[in-house]
Amino acid sequence: MIYVTGDIHGNISRFEDKAISQLKRGDYLIVCGDFGFIWEGTRQEEKVLNFLARQRYAILFVDGCHENFDRLQKYPVTEWNGGKVRRIKQNIIHLMRGQVYEIEGKRIFTMGGGCSSDLELRQLRGTKWWPEETPSTEEMAEGVDNLFRYNLTVDYIITHECPTKVKNLLVNELDNFNSVTAFFDEVCQQVKYKHWFFGSVHKDMHLSSAHTALFQRILPLEVPGSRKAAEEEQNTKGGRRRPSAKAAAQPQSEEQNDTDSSYDELRAGYRQRYGRAGRAARMELEGLAGEYESVAQDDTLKVSYEPEETAEPADDSAGFDDWDSIMSDEMVERLKRRAPDSDDTDL
């Protein structure tokens, strides 16, 4: 089985989640960006990676805006399941930008990266930032070429960022539109897909039959709202198993009937959007890279600046409340109690 979750930001406690503990040998867990375990290159960090490497399932991730791209790009590029990857460990794999993979018979398009909404704050606090977080025109063009190889049709799209119109529903910001969201706007219009998962907004929300925002939840890679997806998600909670045939034959309660009704509505909406009668004509994507080249350059110019020295906070503890809106509670607490790494600390 293939499962998907949101940003982890190097938080090892996320792997203590009951749903993750139920993953079996041969399963896949895909992280929608901000993996965060390849950051400082310390012995402690290597111990964490070795711990993850001992898990019986594979950990796949697209990159986000909070990655150390200097370190990530040192891993050699190889091919895996039809697309380019960087293999961190035997079972830890970086899914690169603009690739299409075939995993368990499912065709998955990936595009990591984005444009940091917290760039000014990171510059102000002296936090590391890499311009490579934003996909280049070449990476977008490669993604377009790979989509054409599959006739602009995939099963699932997994990214860190999301289309502009989707982000506007979740984040009330003036700068939601950038080169990455613009590219995804076009992909959203031109590519046939079953569902799109993304993680940048740090919310768990099923938006429609087409898009799901993920943060801490672990969902099966099935169309959310379908009965199969609901069954698989239930199976990962607290080690619960599928009901026996005898139990399944028992009369359903009114609550269960209501749930089935909601499933039917979601499935009907899915069929309406993606069924034969509901498919809109698709425009070709030729020339897309050229169309967005100027947008990408403008976005790079906007963020290429040095922070003002006078804006430095008075002390290292100042401003943590400002981080709550852009980072998980776990990451905020981790920063507050940050201490030097110890080489002798065991997992």
mmCIF file with all atom_site columns, C-alpha atoms in Angstrom, residues 203-329:
data_model
loop_
_atom_site.group_PDB
_atom_site.id
_atom_site.type_symbol
_atom_site.label_atom_id
_atom_site.label_alt_id
_atom_site.label_comp_id
_atom_site.label_asym_id
_atom_site.label_entity_id
_atom_site.label_seq_id
_atom_site.pdbx_PDB_ins_code
_atom_site.Cartn_x
_atom_site.Cartn_y
_atom_site.Cartn_z
_atom_site.occupancy
_atom_site.B_iso_or_equiv
_atom_site.pdbx_formal_charge
_atom_site.auth_seq_id
_atom_site.auth_comp_id
_atom_site.auth_asym_id
_atom_site.auth_atom_id
_atom_site.pdbx_PDB_model_num
ATOM 1   C CA . LYS A 1 203 ? -3.353  21.805  7.511   1.00 0.00 ? 203 LYS A CA 1
ATOM 2   C CA . ASP A 1 204 ? -5.228  18.517  7.295   1.00 0.00 ? 204 ASP A CA 1
ATOM 3   C CA . MET A 1 205 ? -8.170  19.256  5.044   1.00 0.00 ? 205 MET A CA 1
ATOM 4   C CA . HIS A 1 206 ? -10.031 17.372  2.335   1.00 0.00 ? 206 HIS A CA 1
ATOM 5   C CA . LEU A 1 207 ? -10.965 20.249  0.011   1.00 0.00 ? 207 LEU A CA 1
ATOM 6   C CA . SER A 1 208 ? -12.790 18.461  -2.791  1.00 0.00 ? 208 SER A CA 1
ATOM 7   C CA . SER A 1 209 ? -12.740 15.348  -4.906  1.00 0.00 ? 209 SER A CA 1
ATOM 8   C CA . ALA A 1 210 ? -9.578  16.789  -6.467  1.00 0.00 ? 210 ALA A CA 1
ATOM 9   C CA . HIS A 1 211 ? -7.337  18.220  -3.702  1.00 0.00 ? 211 HIS A CA 1
ATOM 10  C CA . THR A 1 212 ? -6.274  17.304  -0.169  1.00 0.00 ? 212 THR A CA 1
ATOM 11  C CA . ALA A 1 213 ? -4.004  19.309  2.144   1.00 0.00 ? 213 ALA A CA 1
ATOM 12  C CA . LEU A 1 214 ? -1.977  17.149  4.513   1.00 0.00 ? 214 LEU A CA 1
ATOM 13  C CA . PHE A 1 215 ? 0.034   17.840  7.628   1.00 0.00 ? 215 PHE A CA 1
ATOM 14  C CA . GLN A 1 216 ? -0.101  15.241  10.405  1.00 0.00 ? 216 GLN A CA 1
ATOM 15  C CA . ARG A 1 217 ? -2.640  12.797  8.985   1.00 0.00 ? 217 ARG A CA 1
ATOM 16  C CA . ILE A 1 218 ? -1.533  9.651   7.153   1.00 0.00 ? 218 ILE A CA 1
ATOM 17  C CA . LEU A 1 219 ? -3.889  8.766   4.314   1.00 0.00 ? 219 LEU A CA 1
ATOM 18  C CA . PRO A 1 220 ? -3.902  5.928   1.795   1.00 0.00 ? 220 PRO A CA 1
ATOM 19  C CA . LEU A 1 221 ? -3.174  6.949   -1.784  1.00 0.00 ? 221 LEU A CA 1
ATOM 20  C CA . GLU A 1 222 ? -6.748  6.477   -2.902  1.00 0.00 ? 222 GLU A CA 1
ATOM 21  C CA . VAL A 1 223 ? -9.321  9.081   -3.807  1.00 0.00 ? 223 VAL A CA 1
ATOM 22  C CA . PRO A 1 224 ? -10.298 10.547  -0.395  1.00 0.00 ? 224 PRO A CA 1
ATOM 23  C CA . GLY A 1 225 ? -13.949 9.909   0.333   1.00 0.00 ? 225 GLY A CA 1
ATOM 24  C CA . SER A 1 226 ? -14.039 6.607   -1.507  1.00 0.00 ? 226 SER A CA 1
ATOM 25  C CA . ARG A 1 227 ? -15.056 3.569   0.516   1.00 0.00 ? 227 ARG A CA 1
ATOM 26  C CA . LYS A 1 228 ? -11.727 1.875   -0.128  1.00 0.00 ? 228 LYS A CA 1
ATOM 27  C CA . ALA A 1 229 ? -9.807  4.894   1.179   1.00 0.00 ? 229 ALA A CA 1
ATOM 28  C CA . ALA A 1 230 ? -11.966 5.012   4.299   1.00 0.00 ? 230 ALA A CA 1
ATOM 29  C CA . GLU A 1 231 ? -11.409 1.312   4.961   1.00 0.00 ? 231 GLU A CA 1
ATOM 30  C CA . GLU A 1 232 ? -7.644  1.594   4.544   1.00 0.00 ? 232 GLU A CA 1
ATOM 31  C CA . GLU A 1 233 ? -7.443  4.644   6.799   1.00 0.00 ? 233 GLU A CA 1
ATOM 32  C CA . GLN A 1 234 ? -9.498  2.838   9.440   1.00 0.00 ? 234 GLN A CA 1
ATOM 33  C CA . ASN A 1 235 ? -7.147  -0.143  9.257   1.00 0.00 ? 235 ASN A CA 1
ATOM 34  C CA . THR A 1 236 ? -4.159  2.062   10.125  1.00 0.00 ? 236 THR A CA 1
ATOM 35  C CA . LYS A 1 237 ? -5.754  3.533   13.254  1.00 0.00 ? 237 LYS A CA 1
ATOM 36  C CA . GLY A 1 238 ? -4.778  1.715   16.407  1.00 0.00 ? 238 GLY A CA 1
ATOM 37  C CA . GLY A 1 239 ? -4.077  -1.566  14.622  1.00 0.00 ? 239 GLY A CA 1
ATOM 38  C CA . ARG A 1 240 ? -7.694  -2.164  13.717  1.00 0.00 ? 240 ARG A CA 1
ATOM 39  C CA . ARG A 1 241 ? -8.388  -4.905  11.244  1.00 0.00 ? 241 ARG A CA 1
ATOM 40  C CA . ARG A 1 242 ? -10.942 -5.265  8.515   1.00 0.00 ? 242 ARG A CA 1
ATOM 41  C CA . PRO A 1 243 ? -14.262 -6.647  9.764   1.00 0.00 ? 243 PRO A CA 1
ATOM 42  C CA . SER A 1 244 ? -14.908 -10.310 9.109   1.00 0.00 ? 244 SER A CA 1
ATOM 43  C CA . ALA A 1 245 ? -17.422 -11.398 6.493   1.00 0.00 ? 245 ALA A CA 1
ATOM 44  C CA . LYS A 1 246 ? -19.812 -12.331 9.313   1.00 0.00 ? 246 LYS A CA 1
ATOM 45  C CA . ALA A 1 247 ? -19.524 -8.879  10.866  1.00 0.00 ? 247 ALA A CA 1
ATOM 46  C CA . ALA A 1 248 ? -19.929 -7.219  7.487   1.00 0.00 ? 248 ALA A CA 1
ATOM 47  C CA . ALA A 1 249 ? -23.200 -9.099  7.018   1.00 0.00 ? 249 ALA A CA 1
ATOM 48  C CA . GLN A 1 250 ? -24.724 -7.606  10.183  1.00 0.00 ? 250 GLN A CA 1
ATOM 49  C CA . PRO A 1 251 ? -27.444 -4.922  9.739   1.00 0.00 ? 251 PRO A CA 1
ATOM 50  C CA . GLN A 1 252 ? -25.992 -1.427  9.498   1.00 0.00 ? 252 GLN A CA 1
ATOM 51  C CA . SER A 1 253 ? -26.789 1.281   12.027  1.00 0.00 ? 253 SER A CA 1
ATOM 52  C CA . GLU A 1 254 ? -28.306 4.607   11.051  1.00 0.00 ? 254 GLU A CA 1
ATOM 53  C CA . GLU A 1 255 ? -24.898 6.223   11.615  1.00 0.00 ? 255 GLU A CA 1
ATOM 54  C CA . GLN A 1 256 ? -23.284 3.758   9.223   1.00 0.00 ? 256 GLN A CA 1
ATOM 55  C CA . ASN A 1 257 ? -26.018 4.391   6.652   1.00 0.00 ? 257 ASN A CA 1
ATOM 56  C CA . ASP A 1 258 ? -25.351 8.123   6.894   1.00 0.00 ? 258 ASP A CA 1
ATOM 57  C CA . THR A 1 259 ? -21.624 7.496   6.367   1.00 0.00 ? 259 THR A CA 1
ATOM 58  C CA . ASP A 1 260 ? -22.296 5.345   3.316   1.00 0.00 ? 260 ASP A CA 1
ATOM 59  C CA . SER A 1 261 ? -24.548 8.090   1.975   1.00 0.00 ? 261 SER A CA 1
ATOM 60  C CA . SER A 1 262 ? -21.742 10.624  2.280   1.00 0.00 ? 262 SER A CA 1
ATOM 61  C CA . TYR A 1 263 ? -19.404 8.233   0.478   1.00 0.00 ? 263 TYR A CA 1
ATOM 62  C CA . ASP A 1 264 ? -21.947 7.903   -2.326  1.00 0.00 ? 264 ASP A CA 1
ATOM 63  C CA . GLU A 1 265 ? -22.187 11.680  -2.647  1.00 0.00 ? 265 GLU A CA 1
ATOM 64  C CA . LEU A 1 266 ? -18.416 12.050  -2.838  1.00 0.00 ? 266 LEU A CA 1
ATOM 65  C CA . ARG A 1 267 ? -18.172 9.267   -5.388  1.00 0.00 ? 267 ARG A CA 1
ATOM 66  C CA . ALA A 1 268 ? -20.933 10.859  -7.457  1.00 0.00 ? 268 ALA A CA 1
ATOM 67  C CA . GLY A 1 269 ? -19.059 14.162  -7.396  1.00 0.00 ? 269 GLY A CA 1
ATOM 68  C CA . TYR A 1 270 ? -15.887 12.369  -8.433  1.00 0.00 ? 270 TYR A CA 1
ATOM 69  C CA . ARG A 1 271 ? -17.647 10.703  -11.365 1.00 0.00 ? 271 ARG A CA 1
ATOM 70  C CA . GLN A 1 272 ? -19.170 14.019  -12.424 1.00 0.00 ? 272 GLN A CA 1
ATOM 71  C CA . ARG A 1 273 ? -15.774 15.722  -12.493 1.00 0.00 ? 273 ARG A CA 1
ATOM 72  C CA . TYR A 1 274 ? -13.706 12.920  -13.990 1.00 0.00 ? 274 TYR A CA 1
ATOM 73  C CA . GLY A 1 275 ? -16.218 10.732  -15.783 1.00 0.00 ? 275 GLY A CA 1
ATOM 74  C CA . ARG A 1 276 ? -16.370 10.656  -19.539 1.00 0.00 ? 276 ARG A CA 1
ATOM 75  C CA . ALA A 1 277 ? -19.179 13.224  -19.663 1.00 0.00 ? 277 ALA A CA 1
ATOM 76  C CA . GLY A 1 278 ? -17.462 15.568  -17.235 1.00 0.00 ? 278 GLY A CA 1
ATOM 77  C CA . ARG A 1 279 ? -14.014 15.804  -18.853 1.00 0.00 ? 279 ARG A CA 1
ATOM 78  C CA . ALA A 1 280 ? -13.351 19.202  -20.346 1.00 0.00 ? 280 ALA A CA 1
ATOM 79  C CA . ALA A 1 281 ? -11.232 19.525  -23.477 1.00 0.00 ? 281 ALA A CA 1
ATOM 80  C CA . ARG A 1 282 ? -7.548  19.816  -22.643 1.00 0.00 ? 282 ARG A CA 1
ATOM 81  C CA . MET A 1 283 ? -5.289  22.454  -24.154 1.00 0.00 ? 283 MET A CA 1
ATOM 82  C CA . GLU A 1 284 ? -1.734  21.511  -25.019 1.00 0.00 ? 284 GLU A CA 1
ATOM 83  C CA . LEU A 1 285 ? 1.075   22.530  -22.680 1.00 0.00 ? 285 LEU A CA 1
ATOM 84  C CA . GLU A 1 286 ? 3.615   23.345  -25.409 1.00 0.00 ? 286 GLU A CA 1
ATOM 85  C CA . GLY A 1 287 ? 5.504   26.519  -24.645 1.00 0.00 ? 287 GLY A CA 1
ATOM 86  C CA . LEU A 1 288 ? 4.578   26.444  -20.962 1.00 0.00 ? 288 LEU A CA 1
ATOM 87  C CA . ALA A 1 289 ? 8.167   26.816  -19.759 1.00 0.00 ? 289 ALA A CA 1
ATOM 88  C CA . GLY A 1 290 ? 8.662   29.923  -21.874 1.00 0.00 ? 290 GLY A CA 1
ATOM 89  C CA . GLU A 1 291 ? 5.384   31.402  -20.670 1.00 0.00 ? 291 GLU A CA 1
ATOM 90  C CA . TYR A 1 292 ? 6.474   31.196  -17.020 1.00 0.00 ? 292 TYR A CA 1
ATOM 91  C CA . GLU A 1 293 ? 10.134  32.059  -17.470 1.00 0.00 ? 293 GLU A CA 1
ATOM 92  C CA . SER A 1 294 ? 9.573   35.787  -16.841 1.00 0.00 ? 294 SER A CA 1
ATOM 93  C CA . VAL A 1 295 ? 7.380   35.011  -13.808 1.00 0.00 ? 295 VAL A CA 1
ATOM 94  C CA . ALA A 1 296 ? 10.112  32.810  -12.318 1.00 0.00 ? 296 ALA A CA 1
ATOM 95  C CA . GLN A 1 297 ? 12.748  35.488  -12.906 1.00 0.00 ? 297 GLN A CA 1
ATOM 96  C CA . ASP A 1 298 ? 10.583  38.212  -11.342 1.00 0.00 ? 298 ASP A CA 1
ATOM 97  C CA . ASP A 1 299 ? 9.988   36.023  -8.288  1.00 0.00 ? 299 ASP A CA 1
ATOM 98  C CA . THR A 1 300 ? 13.720  35.439  -7.884  1.00 0.00 ? 300 THR A CA 1
ATOM 99  C CA . LEU A 1 301 ? 14.384  39.176  -8.039  1.00 0.00 ? 301 LEU A CA 1
ATOM 100 C CA . LYS A 1 302 ? 11.777  39.856  -5.349  1.00 0.00 ? 302 LYS A CA 1
ATOM 101 C CA . VAL A 1 303 ? 13.560  37.706  -2.782  1.00 0.00 ? 303 VAL A CA 1
ATOM 102 C CA . SER A 1 304 ? 17.183  38.451  -3.658  1.00 0.00 ? 304 SER A CA 1
ATOM 103 C CA . TYR A 1 305 ? 18.030  40.982  -0.987  1.00 0.00 ? 305 TYR A CA 1
ATOM 104 C CA . GLU A 1 306 ? 19.979  41.349  2.235   1.00 0.00 ? 306 GLU A CA 1
ATOM 105 C CA . PRO A 1 307 ? 18.075  41.832  5.526   1.00 0.00 ? 307 PRO A CA 1
ATOM 106 C CA . GLU A 1 308 ? 18.349  45.180  7.258   1.00 0.00 ? 308 GLU A CA 1
ATOM 107 C CA . GLU A 1 309 ? 20.781  45.069  10.134  1.00 0.00 ? 309 GLU A CA 1
ATOM 108 C CA . THR A 1 310 ? 18.604  47.361  12.248  1.00 0.00 ? 310 THR A CA 1
ATOM 109 C CA . ALA A 1 311 ? 15.732  44.861  12.178  1.00 0.00 ? 311 ALA A CA 1
ATOM 110 C CA . GLU A 1 312 ? 17.565  42.217  14.212  1.00 0.00 ? 312 GLU A CA 1
ATOM 111 C CA . PRO A 1 313 ? 15.545  40.974  17.227  1.00 0.00 ? 313 PRO A CA 1
ATOM 112 C CA . ALA A 1 314 ? 16.794  42.045  20.667  1.00 0.00 ? 314 ALA A CA 1
ATOM 113 C CA . ASP A 1 315 ? 17.484  38.491  21.808  1.00 0.00 ? 315 ASP A CA 1
ATOM 114 C CA . ASP A 1 316 ? 17.390  34.902  20.542  1.00 0.00 ? 316 ASP A CA 1
ATOM 115 C CA . SER A 1 317 ? 14.127  34.104  22.311  1.00 0.00 ? 317 SER A CA 1
ATOM 116 C CA . ALA A 1 318 ? 12.177  36.970  20.726  1.00 0.00 ? 318 ALA A CA 1
ATOM 117 C CA . GLY A 1 319 ? 9.599   36.382  18.061  1.00 0.00 ? 319 GLY A CA 1
ATOM 118 C CA . PHE A 1 320 ? 8.740   32.732  18.660  1.00 0.00 ? 320 PHE A CA 1
ATOM 119 C CA . ASP A 1 321 ? 5.034   33.586  18.664  1.00 0.00 ? 321 ASP A CA 1
ATOM 120 C CA . ASP A 1 322 ? 5.470   34.740  15.063  1.00 0.00 ? 322 ASP A CA 1
ATOM 121 C CA . TRP A 1 323 ? 6.548   31.256  14.067  1.00 0.00 ? 323 TRP A CA 1
ATOM 122 C CA . ASP A 1 324 ? 3.287   29.624  15.139  1.00 0.00 ? 324 ASP A CA 1
ATOM 123 C CA . SER A 1 325 ? 1.574   30.448  11.863  1.00 0.00 ? 325 SER A CA 1
ATOM 124 C CA . ILE A 1 326 ? 4.265   28.930  9.678   1.00 0.00 ? 326 ILE A CA 1
ATOM 125 C CA . MET A 1 327 ? 5.593   25.992  11.650  1.00 0.00 ? 327 MET A CA 1
ATOM 126 C CA . SER A 1 328 ? 4.126   23.090  13.523  1.00 0.00 ? 328 SER A CA 1
ATOM 127 C CA . ASP A 1 329 ? 3.734   23.254  17.313  1.00 0.00 ? 329 ASP A CA 1
#
